[in-house]
CSV table of N, CA and C in Angstrom, one decimal:
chain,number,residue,atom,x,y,z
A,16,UNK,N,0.8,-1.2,0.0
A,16,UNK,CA,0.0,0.0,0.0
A,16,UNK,C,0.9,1.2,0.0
A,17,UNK,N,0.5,2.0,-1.0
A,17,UNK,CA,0.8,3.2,-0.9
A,17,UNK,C,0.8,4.7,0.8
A,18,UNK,N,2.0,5.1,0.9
A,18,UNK,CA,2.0,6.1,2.0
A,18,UNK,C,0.8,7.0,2.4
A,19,UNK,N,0.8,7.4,1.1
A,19,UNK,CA,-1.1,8.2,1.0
A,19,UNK,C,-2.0,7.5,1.5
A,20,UNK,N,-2.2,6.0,1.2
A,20,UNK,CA,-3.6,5.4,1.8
A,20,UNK,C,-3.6,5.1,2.9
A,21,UNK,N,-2.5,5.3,4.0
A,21,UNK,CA,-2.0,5.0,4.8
A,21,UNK,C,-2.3,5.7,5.5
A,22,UNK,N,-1.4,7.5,5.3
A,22,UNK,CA,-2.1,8.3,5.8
A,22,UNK,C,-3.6,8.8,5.5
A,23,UNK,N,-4.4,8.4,5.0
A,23,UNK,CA,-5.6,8.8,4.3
A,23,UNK,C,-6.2,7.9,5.6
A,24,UNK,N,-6.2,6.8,5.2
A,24,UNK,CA,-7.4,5.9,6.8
A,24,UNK,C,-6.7,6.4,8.3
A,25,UNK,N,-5.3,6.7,8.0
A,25,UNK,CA,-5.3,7.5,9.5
A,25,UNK,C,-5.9,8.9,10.0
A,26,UNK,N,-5.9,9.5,8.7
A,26,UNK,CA,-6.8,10.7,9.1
A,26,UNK,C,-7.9,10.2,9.1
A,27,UNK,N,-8.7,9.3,8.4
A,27,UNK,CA,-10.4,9.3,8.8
A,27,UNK,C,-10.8,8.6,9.8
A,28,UNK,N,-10.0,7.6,9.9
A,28,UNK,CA,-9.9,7.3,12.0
A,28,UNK,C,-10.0,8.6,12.1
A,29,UNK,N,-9.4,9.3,12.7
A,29,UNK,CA,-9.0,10.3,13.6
A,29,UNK,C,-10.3,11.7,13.5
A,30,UNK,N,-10.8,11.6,12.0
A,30,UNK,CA,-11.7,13.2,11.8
A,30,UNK,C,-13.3,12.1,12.4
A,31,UNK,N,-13.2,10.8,11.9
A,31,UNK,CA,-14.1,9.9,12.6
A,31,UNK,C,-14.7,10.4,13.3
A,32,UNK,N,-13.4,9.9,14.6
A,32,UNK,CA,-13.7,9.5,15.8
A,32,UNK,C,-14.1,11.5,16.7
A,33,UNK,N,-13.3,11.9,16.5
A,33,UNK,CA,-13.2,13.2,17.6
A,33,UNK,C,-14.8,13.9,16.8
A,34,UNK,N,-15.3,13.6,15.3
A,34,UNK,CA,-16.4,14.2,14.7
A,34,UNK,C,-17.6,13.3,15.3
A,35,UNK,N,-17.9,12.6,15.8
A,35,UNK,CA,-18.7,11.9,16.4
A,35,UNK,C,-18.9,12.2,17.7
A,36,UNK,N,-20.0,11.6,18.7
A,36,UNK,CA,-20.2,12.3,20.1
A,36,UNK,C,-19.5,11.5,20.8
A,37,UNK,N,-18.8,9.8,20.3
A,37,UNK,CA,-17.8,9.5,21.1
A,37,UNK,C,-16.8,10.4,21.9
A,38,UNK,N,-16.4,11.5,21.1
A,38,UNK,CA,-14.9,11.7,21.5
A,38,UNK,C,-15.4,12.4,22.7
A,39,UNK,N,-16.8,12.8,22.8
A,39,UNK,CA,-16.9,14.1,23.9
A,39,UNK,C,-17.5,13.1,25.1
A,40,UNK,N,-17.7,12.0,25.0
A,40,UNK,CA,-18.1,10.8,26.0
A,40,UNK,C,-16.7,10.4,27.0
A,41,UNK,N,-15.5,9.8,26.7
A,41,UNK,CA,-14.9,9.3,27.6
A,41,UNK,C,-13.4,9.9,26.9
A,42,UNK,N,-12.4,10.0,27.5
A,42,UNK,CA,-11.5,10.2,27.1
A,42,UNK,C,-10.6,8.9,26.9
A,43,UNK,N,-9.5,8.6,26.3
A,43,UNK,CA,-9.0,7.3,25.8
A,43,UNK,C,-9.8,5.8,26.3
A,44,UNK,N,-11.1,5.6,25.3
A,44,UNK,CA,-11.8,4.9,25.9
A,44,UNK,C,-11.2,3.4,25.0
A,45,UNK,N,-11.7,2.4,26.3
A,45,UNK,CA,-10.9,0.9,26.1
A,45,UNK,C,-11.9,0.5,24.7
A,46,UNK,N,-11.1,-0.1,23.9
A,46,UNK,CA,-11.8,-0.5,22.9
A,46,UNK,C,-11.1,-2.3,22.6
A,47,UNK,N,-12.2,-2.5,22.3
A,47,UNK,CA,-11.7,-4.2,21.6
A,47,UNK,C,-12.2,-4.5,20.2
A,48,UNK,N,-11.2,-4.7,19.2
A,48,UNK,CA,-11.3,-4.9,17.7
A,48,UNK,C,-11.1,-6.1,17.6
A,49,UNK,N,-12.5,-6.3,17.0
A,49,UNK,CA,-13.2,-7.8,16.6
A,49,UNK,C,-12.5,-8.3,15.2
A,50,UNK,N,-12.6,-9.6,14.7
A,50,UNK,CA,-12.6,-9.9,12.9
A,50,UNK,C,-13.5,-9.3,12.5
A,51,UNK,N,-13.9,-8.8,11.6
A,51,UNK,CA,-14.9,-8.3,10.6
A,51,UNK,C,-15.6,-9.5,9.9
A,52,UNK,N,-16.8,-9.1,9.5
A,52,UNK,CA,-17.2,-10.3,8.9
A,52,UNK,C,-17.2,-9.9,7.1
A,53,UNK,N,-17.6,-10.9,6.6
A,53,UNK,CA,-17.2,-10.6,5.0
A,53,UNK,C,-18.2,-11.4,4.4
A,54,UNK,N,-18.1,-11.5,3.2
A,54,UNK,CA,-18.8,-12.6,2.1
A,54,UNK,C,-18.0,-13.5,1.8
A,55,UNK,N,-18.7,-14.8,2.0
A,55,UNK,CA,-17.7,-15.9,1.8
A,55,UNK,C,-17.2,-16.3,0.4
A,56,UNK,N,-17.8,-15.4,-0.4
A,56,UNK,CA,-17.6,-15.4,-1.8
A,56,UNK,C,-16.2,-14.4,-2.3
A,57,UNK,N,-15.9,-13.6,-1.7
A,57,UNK,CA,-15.2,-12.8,-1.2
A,57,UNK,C,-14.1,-13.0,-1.8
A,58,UNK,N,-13.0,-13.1,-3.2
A,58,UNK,CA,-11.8,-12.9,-3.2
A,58,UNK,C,-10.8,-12.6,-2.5
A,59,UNK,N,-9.9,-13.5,-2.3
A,59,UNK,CA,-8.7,-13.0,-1.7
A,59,UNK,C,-8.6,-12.7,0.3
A,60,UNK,N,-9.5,-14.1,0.9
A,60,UNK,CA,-9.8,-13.6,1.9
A,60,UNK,C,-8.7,-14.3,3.0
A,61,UNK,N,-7.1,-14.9,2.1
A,61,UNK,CA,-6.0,-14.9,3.4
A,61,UNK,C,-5.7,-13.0,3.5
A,62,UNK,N,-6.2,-12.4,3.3
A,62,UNK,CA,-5.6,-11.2,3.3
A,62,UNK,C,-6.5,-10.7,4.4
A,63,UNK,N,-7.4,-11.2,4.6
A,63,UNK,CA,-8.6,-10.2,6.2
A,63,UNK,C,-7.5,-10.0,7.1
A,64,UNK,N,-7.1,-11.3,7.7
A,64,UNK,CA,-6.6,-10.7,9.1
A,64,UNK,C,-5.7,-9.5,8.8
A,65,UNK,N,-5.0,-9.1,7.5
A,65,UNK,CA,-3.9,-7.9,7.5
A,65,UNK,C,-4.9,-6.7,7.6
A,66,UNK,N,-6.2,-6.7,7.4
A,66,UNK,CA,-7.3,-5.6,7.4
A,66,UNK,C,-7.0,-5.2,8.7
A,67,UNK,N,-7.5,-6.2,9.6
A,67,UNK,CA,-7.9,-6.2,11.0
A,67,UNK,C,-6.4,-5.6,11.6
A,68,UNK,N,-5.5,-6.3,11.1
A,68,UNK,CA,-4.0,-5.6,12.0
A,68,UNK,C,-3.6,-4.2,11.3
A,69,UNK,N,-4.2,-3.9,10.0
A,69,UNK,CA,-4.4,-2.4,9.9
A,69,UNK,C,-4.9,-1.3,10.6
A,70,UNK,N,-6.3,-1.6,10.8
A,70,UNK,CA,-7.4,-0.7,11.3
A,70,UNK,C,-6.7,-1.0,13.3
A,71,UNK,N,-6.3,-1.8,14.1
A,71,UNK,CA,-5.7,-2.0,15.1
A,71,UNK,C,-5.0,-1.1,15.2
A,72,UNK,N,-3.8,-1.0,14.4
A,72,UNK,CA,-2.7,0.0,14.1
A,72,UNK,C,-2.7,1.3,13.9
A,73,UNK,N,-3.7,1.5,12.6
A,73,UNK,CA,-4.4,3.5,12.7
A,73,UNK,C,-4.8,3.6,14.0
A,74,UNK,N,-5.7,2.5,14.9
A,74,UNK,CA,-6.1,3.2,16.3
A,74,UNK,C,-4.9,3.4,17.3
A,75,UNK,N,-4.0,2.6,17.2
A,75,UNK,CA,-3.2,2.7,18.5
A,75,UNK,C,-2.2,3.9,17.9
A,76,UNK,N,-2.3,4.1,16.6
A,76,UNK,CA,-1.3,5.6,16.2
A,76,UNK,C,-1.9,6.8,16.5
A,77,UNK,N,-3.5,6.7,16.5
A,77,UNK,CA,-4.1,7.6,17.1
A,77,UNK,C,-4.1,8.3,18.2
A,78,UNK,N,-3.4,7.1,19.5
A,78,UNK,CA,-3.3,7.8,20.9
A,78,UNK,C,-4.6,8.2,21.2
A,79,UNK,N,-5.9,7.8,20.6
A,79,UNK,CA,-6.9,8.1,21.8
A,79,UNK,C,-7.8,7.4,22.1
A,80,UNK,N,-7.4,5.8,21.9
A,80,UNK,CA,-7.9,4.8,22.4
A,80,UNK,C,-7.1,3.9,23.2
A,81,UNK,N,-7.4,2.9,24.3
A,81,UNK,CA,-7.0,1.9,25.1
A,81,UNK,C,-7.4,0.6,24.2
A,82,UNK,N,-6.8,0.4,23.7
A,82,UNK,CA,-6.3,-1.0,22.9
A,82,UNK,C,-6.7,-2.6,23.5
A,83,UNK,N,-7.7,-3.0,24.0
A,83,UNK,CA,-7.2,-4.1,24.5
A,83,UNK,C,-6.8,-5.4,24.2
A,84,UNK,N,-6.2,-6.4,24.5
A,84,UNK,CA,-5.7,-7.8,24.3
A,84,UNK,C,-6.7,-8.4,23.9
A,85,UNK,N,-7.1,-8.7,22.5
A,85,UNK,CA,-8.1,-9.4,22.2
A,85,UNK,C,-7.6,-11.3,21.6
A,86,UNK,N,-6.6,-11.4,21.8
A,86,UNK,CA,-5.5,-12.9,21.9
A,86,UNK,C,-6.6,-13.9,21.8
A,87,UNK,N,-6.8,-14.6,24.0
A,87,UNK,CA,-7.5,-14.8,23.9
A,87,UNK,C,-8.8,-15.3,23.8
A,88,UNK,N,-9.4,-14.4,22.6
A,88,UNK,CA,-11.1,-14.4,22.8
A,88,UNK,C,-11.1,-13.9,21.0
A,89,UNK,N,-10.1,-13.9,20.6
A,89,UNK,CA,-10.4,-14.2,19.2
A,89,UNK,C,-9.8,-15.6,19.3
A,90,UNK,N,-9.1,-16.4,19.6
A,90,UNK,CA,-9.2,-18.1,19.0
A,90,UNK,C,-10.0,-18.4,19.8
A,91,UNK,N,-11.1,-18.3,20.8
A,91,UNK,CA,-12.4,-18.7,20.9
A,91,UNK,C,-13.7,-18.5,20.1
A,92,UNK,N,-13.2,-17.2,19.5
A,92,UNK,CA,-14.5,-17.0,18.2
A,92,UNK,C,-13.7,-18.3,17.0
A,93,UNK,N,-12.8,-18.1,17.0
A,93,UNK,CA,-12.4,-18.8,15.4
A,93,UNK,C,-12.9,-20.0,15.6
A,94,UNK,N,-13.0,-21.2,17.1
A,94,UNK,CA,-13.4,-21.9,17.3
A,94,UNK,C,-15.2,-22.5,17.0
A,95,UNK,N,-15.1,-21.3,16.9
A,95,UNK,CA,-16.9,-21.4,16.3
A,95,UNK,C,-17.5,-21.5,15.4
A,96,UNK,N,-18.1,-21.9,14.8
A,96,UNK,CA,-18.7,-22.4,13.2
A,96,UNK,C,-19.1,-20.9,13.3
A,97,UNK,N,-18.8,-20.4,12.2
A,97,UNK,CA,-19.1,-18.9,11.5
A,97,UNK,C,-20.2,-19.4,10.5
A,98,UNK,N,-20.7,-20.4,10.0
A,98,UNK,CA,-22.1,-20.3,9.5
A,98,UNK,C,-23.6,-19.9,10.1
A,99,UNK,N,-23.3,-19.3,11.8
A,99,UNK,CA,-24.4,-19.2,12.2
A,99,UNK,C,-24.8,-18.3,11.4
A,100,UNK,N,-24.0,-17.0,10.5
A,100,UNK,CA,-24.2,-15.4,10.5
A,100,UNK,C,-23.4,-14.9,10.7
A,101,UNK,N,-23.4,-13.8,10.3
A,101,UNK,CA,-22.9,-12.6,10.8
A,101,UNK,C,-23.9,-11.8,12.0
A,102,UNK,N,-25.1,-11.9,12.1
A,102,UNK,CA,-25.5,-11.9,13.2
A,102,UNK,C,-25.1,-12.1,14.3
A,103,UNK,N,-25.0,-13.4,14.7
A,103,UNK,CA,-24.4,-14.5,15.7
A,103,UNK,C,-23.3,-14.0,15.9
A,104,UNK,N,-22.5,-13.7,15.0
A,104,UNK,CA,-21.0,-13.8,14.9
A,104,UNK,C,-20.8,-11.8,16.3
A,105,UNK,N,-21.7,-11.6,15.4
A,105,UNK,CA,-21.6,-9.9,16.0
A,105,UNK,C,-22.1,-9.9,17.5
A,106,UNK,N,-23.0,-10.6,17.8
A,106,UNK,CA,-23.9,-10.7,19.2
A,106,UNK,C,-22.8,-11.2,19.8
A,107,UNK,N,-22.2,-12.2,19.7
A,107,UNK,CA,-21.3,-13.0,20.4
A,107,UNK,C,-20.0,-11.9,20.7
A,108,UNK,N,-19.9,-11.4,19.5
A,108,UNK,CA,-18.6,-10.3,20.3
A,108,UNK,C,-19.0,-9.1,21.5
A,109,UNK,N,-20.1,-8.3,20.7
A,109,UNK,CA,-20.6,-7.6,21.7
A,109,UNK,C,-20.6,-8.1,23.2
A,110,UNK,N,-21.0,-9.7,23.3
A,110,UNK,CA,-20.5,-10.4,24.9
A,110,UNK,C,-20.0,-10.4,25.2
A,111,UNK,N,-19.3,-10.9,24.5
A,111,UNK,CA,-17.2,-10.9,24.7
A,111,UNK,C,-16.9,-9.5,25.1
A,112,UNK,N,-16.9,-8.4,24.9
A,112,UNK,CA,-17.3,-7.3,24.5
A,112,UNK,C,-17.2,-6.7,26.0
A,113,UNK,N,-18.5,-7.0,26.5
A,113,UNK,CA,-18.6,-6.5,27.7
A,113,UNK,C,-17.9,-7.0,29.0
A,114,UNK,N,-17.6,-8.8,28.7
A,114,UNK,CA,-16.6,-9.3,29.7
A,114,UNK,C,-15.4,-8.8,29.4
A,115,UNK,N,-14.8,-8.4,28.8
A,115,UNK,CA,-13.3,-7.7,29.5
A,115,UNK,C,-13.3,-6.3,29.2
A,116,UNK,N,-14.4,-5.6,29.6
A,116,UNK,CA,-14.4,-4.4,30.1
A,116,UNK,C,-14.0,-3.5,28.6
A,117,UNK,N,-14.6,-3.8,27.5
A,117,UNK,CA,-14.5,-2.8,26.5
A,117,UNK,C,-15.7,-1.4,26.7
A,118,UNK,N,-15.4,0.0,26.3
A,118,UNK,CA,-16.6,0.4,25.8
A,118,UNK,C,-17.0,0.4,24.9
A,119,UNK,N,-16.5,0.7,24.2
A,119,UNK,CA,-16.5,-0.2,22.2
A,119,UNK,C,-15.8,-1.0,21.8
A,120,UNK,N,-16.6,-2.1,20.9
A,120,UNK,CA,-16.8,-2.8,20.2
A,120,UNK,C,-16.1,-2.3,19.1
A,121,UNK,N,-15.3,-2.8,18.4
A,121,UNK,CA,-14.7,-1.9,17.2
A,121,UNK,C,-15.0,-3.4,15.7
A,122,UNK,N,-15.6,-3.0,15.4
A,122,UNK,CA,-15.5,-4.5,13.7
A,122,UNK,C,-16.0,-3.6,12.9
A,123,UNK,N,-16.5,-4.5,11.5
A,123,UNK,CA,-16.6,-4.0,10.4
A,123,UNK,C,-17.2,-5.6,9.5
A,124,UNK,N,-17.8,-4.8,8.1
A,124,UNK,CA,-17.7,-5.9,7.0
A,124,UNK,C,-16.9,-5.2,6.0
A,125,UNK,N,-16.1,-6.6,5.3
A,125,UNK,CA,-15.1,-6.3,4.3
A,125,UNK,C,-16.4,-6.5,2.8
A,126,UNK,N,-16.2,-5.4,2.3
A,126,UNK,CA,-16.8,-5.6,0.7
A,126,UNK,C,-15.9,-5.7,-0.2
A,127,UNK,N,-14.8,-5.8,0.1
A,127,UNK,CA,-13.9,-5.5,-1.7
A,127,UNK,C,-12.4,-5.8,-1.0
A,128,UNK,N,-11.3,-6.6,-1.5
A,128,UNK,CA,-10.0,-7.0,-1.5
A,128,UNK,C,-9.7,-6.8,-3.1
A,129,UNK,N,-8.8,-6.0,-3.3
A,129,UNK,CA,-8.4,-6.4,-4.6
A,129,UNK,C,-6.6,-6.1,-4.1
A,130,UNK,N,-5.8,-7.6,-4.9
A,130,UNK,CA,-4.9,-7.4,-5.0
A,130,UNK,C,-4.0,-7.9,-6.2
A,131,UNK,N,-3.0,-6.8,-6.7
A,131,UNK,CA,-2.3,-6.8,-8.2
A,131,UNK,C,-1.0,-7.3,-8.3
A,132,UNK,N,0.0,-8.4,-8.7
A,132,UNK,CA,0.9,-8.4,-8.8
A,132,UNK,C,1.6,-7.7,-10.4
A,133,UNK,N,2.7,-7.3,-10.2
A,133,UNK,CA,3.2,-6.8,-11.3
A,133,UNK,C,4.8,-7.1,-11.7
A,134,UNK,N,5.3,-7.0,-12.5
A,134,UNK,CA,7.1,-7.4,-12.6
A,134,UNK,C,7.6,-6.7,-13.5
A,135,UNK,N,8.6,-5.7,-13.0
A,135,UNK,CA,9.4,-4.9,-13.9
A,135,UNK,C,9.9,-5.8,-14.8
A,136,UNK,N,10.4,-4.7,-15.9
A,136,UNK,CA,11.6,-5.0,-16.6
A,136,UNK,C,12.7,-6.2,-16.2
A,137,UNK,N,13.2,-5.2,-15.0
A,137,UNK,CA,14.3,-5.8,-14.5
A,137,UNK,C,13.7,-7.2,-13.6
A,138,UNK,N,12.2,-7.9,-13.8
A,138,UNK,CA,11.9,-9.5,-12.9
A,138,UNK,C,11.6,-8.7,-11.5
A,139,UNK,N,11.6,-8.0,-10.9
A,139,UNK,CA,11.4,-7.7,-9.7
A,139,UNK,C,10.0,-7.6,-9.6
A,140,UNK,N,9.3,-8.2,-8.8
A,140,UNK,CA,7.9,-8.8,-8.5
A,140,UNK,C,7.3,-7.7,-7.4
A,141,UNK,N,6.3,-6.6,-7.5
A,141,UNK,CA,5.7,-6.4,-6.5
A,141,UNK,C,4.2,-6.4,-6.2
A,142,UNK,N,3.5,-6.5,-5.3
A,142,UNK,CA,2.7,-6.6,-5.3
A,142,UNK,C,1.6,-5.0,-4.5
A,143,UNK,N,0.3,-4.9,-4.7
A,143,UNK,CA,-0.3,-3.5,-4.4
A,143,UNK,C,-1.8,-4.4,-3.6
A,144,UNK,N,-2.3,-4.0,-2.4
A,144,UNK,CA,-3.7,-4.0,-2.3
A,144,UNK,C,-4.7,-3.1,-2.3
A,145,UNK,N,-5.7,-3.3,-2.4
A,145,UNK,CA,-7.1,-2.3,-2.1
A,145,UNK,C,-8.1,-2.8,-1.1
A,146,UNK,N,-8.5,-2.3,-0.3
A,146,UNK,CA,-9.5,-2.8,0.3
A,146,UNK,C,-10.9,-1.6,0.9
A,147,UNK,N,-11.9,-2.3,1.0
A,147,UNK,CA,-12.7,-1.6,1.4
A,147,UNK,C,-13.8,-2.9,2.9
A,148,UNK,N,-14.1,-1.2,3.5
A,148,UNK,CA,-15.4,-1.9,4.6
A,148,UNK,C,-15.9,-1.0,5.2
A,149,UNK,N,-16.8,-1.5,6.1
A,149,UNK,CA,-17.9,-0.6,7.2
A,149,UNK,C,-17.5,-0.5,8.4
A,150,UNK,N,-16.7,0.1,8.7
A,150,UNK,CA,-16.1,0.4,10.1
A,150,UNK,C,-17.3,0.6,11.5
A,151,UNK,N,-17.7,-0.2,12.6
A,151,UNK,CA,-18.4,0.3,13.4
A,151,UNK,C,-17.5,0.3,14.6
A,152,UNK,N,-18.5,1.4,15.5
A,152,UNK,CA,-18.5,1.1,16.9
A,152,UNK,C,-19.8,1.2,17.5
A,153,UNK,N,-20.0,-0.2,18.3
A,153,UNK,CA,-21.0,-0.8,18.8
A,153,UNK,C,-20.5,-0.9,20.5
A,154,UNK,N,-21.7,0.0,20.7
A,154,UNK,CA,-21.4,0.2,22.8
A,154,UNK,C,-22.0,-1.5,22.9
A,155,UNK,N,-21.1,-1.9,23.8
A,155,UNK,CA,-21.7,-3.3,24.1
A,155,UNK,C,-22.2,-3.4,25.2
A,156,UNK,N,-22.7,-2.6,26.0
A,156,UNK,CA,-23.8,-2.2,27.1
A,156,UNK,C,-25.1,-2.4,26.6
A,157,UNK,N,-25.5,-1.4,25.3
A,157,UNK,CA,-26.4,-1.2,24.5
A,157,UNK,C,-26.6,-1.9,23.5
A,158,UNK,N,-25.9,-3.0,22.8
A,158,UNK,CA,-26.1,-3.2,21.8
A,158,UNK,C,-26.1,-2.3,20.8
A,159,UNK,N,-26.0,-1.3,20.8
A,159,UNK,CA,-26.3,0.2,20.0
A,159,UNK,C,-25.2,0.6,18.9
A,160,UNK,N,-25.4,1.1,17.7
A,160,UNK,CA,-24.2,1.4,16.7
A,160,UNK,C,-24.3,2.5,16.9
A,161,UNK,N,-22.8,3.0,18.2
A,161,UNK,CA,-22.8,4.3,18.0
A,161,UNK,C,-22.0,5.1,16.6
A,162,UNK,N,-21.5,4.4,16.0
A,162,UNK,CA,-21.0,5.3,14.4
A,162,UNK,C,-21.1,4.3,13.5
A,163,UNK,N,-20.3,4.5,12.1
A,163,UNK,CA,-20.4,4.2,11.7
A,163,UNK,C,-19.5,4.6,10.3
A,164,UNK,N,-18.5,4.0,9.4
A,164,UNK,CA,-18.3,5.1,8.0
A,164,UNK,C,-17.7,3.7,7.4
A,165,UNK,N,-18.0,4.1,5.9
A,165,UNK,CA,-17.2,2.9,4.8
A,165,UNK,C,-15.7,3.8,5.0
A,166,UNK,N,-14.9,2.9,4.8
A,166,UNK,CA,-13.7,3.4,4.9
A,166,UNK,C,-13.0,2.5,3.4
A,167,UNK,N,-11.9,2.8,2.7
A,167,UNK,CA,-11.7,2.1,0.8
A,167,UNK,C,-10.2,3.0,1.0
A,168,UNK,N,-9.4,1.8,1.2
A,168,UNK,CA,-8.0,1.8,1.0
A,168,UNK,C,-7.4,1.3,-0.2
């Protein structure tokens, strides 16, 4: 990925979150970032978890979130048949959610992975991605979607 797209989803984290009534709610509030859910039709989906260690990373460069250890209580979701839904899949974090003391729920659905390989002249092989999704935050008190934005890297 290009420096630009890089910086581009770190500003929209950032104009996001403080443009939203979050930021005036709690100050560095604990958050836990879930997998995202996707279409299982979905091209190119060994490439999710690099989404999720993206959108992890714009937050923790942001400095104004509490990050928490989500280790392990994600290989207990992976443990789970993900054919219930994405429903299911979402309710269950929100639980998760609330037992180790998140106030947001941080996930998303991925609509779009595109990735290009290309080879110079000189055989040197690189590769480029794109991605797009629906970034939420879901108070897991409430069940409630407090935001919300497509974000397209």
């Amino acid at each position: 990925m290009r420096i630009f797209s890089k910086l581009s989803f770190f500003t929209s984290v950032t104009l996001f979150y403080t443009s939203s009534s979050l930021y005036s709610q709690i100050a560095k509030p604990p958050v836990a970032i879930y997998d995202f859910t996707y279409n299982p039709e979905l091209a190119y989906k060994e490439y999710l978890p690099s989404i999720k260690q993206f959108v992890t990373s714009a937050f923790q460069k942001s400095k104004m979130f509490t990050i928490l250890n989500r280790t392990s209580q994600d290989a207990l979701l992976k443990e789970k048949d993900l054919t219930q839904g994405p429903d299911y899949f979402l309710n269950k974090a929100i639980k998760d959610g609330k037992k180790v003391g998140a106030k947001y729920i941080i996930t998303g659905e991925v609509d779009r992975v595109d990735i290009e390989k290309s080879q110079s002249s000189q055989g040197i092989v690189s590769f480029s991605a794109g991605f797009s999704f629906l970034l939420k935050f879901i108070d897991p008190e409430t069940n409630v979607l407090k935001a919300s934005e497509q974000i397209s890297v």
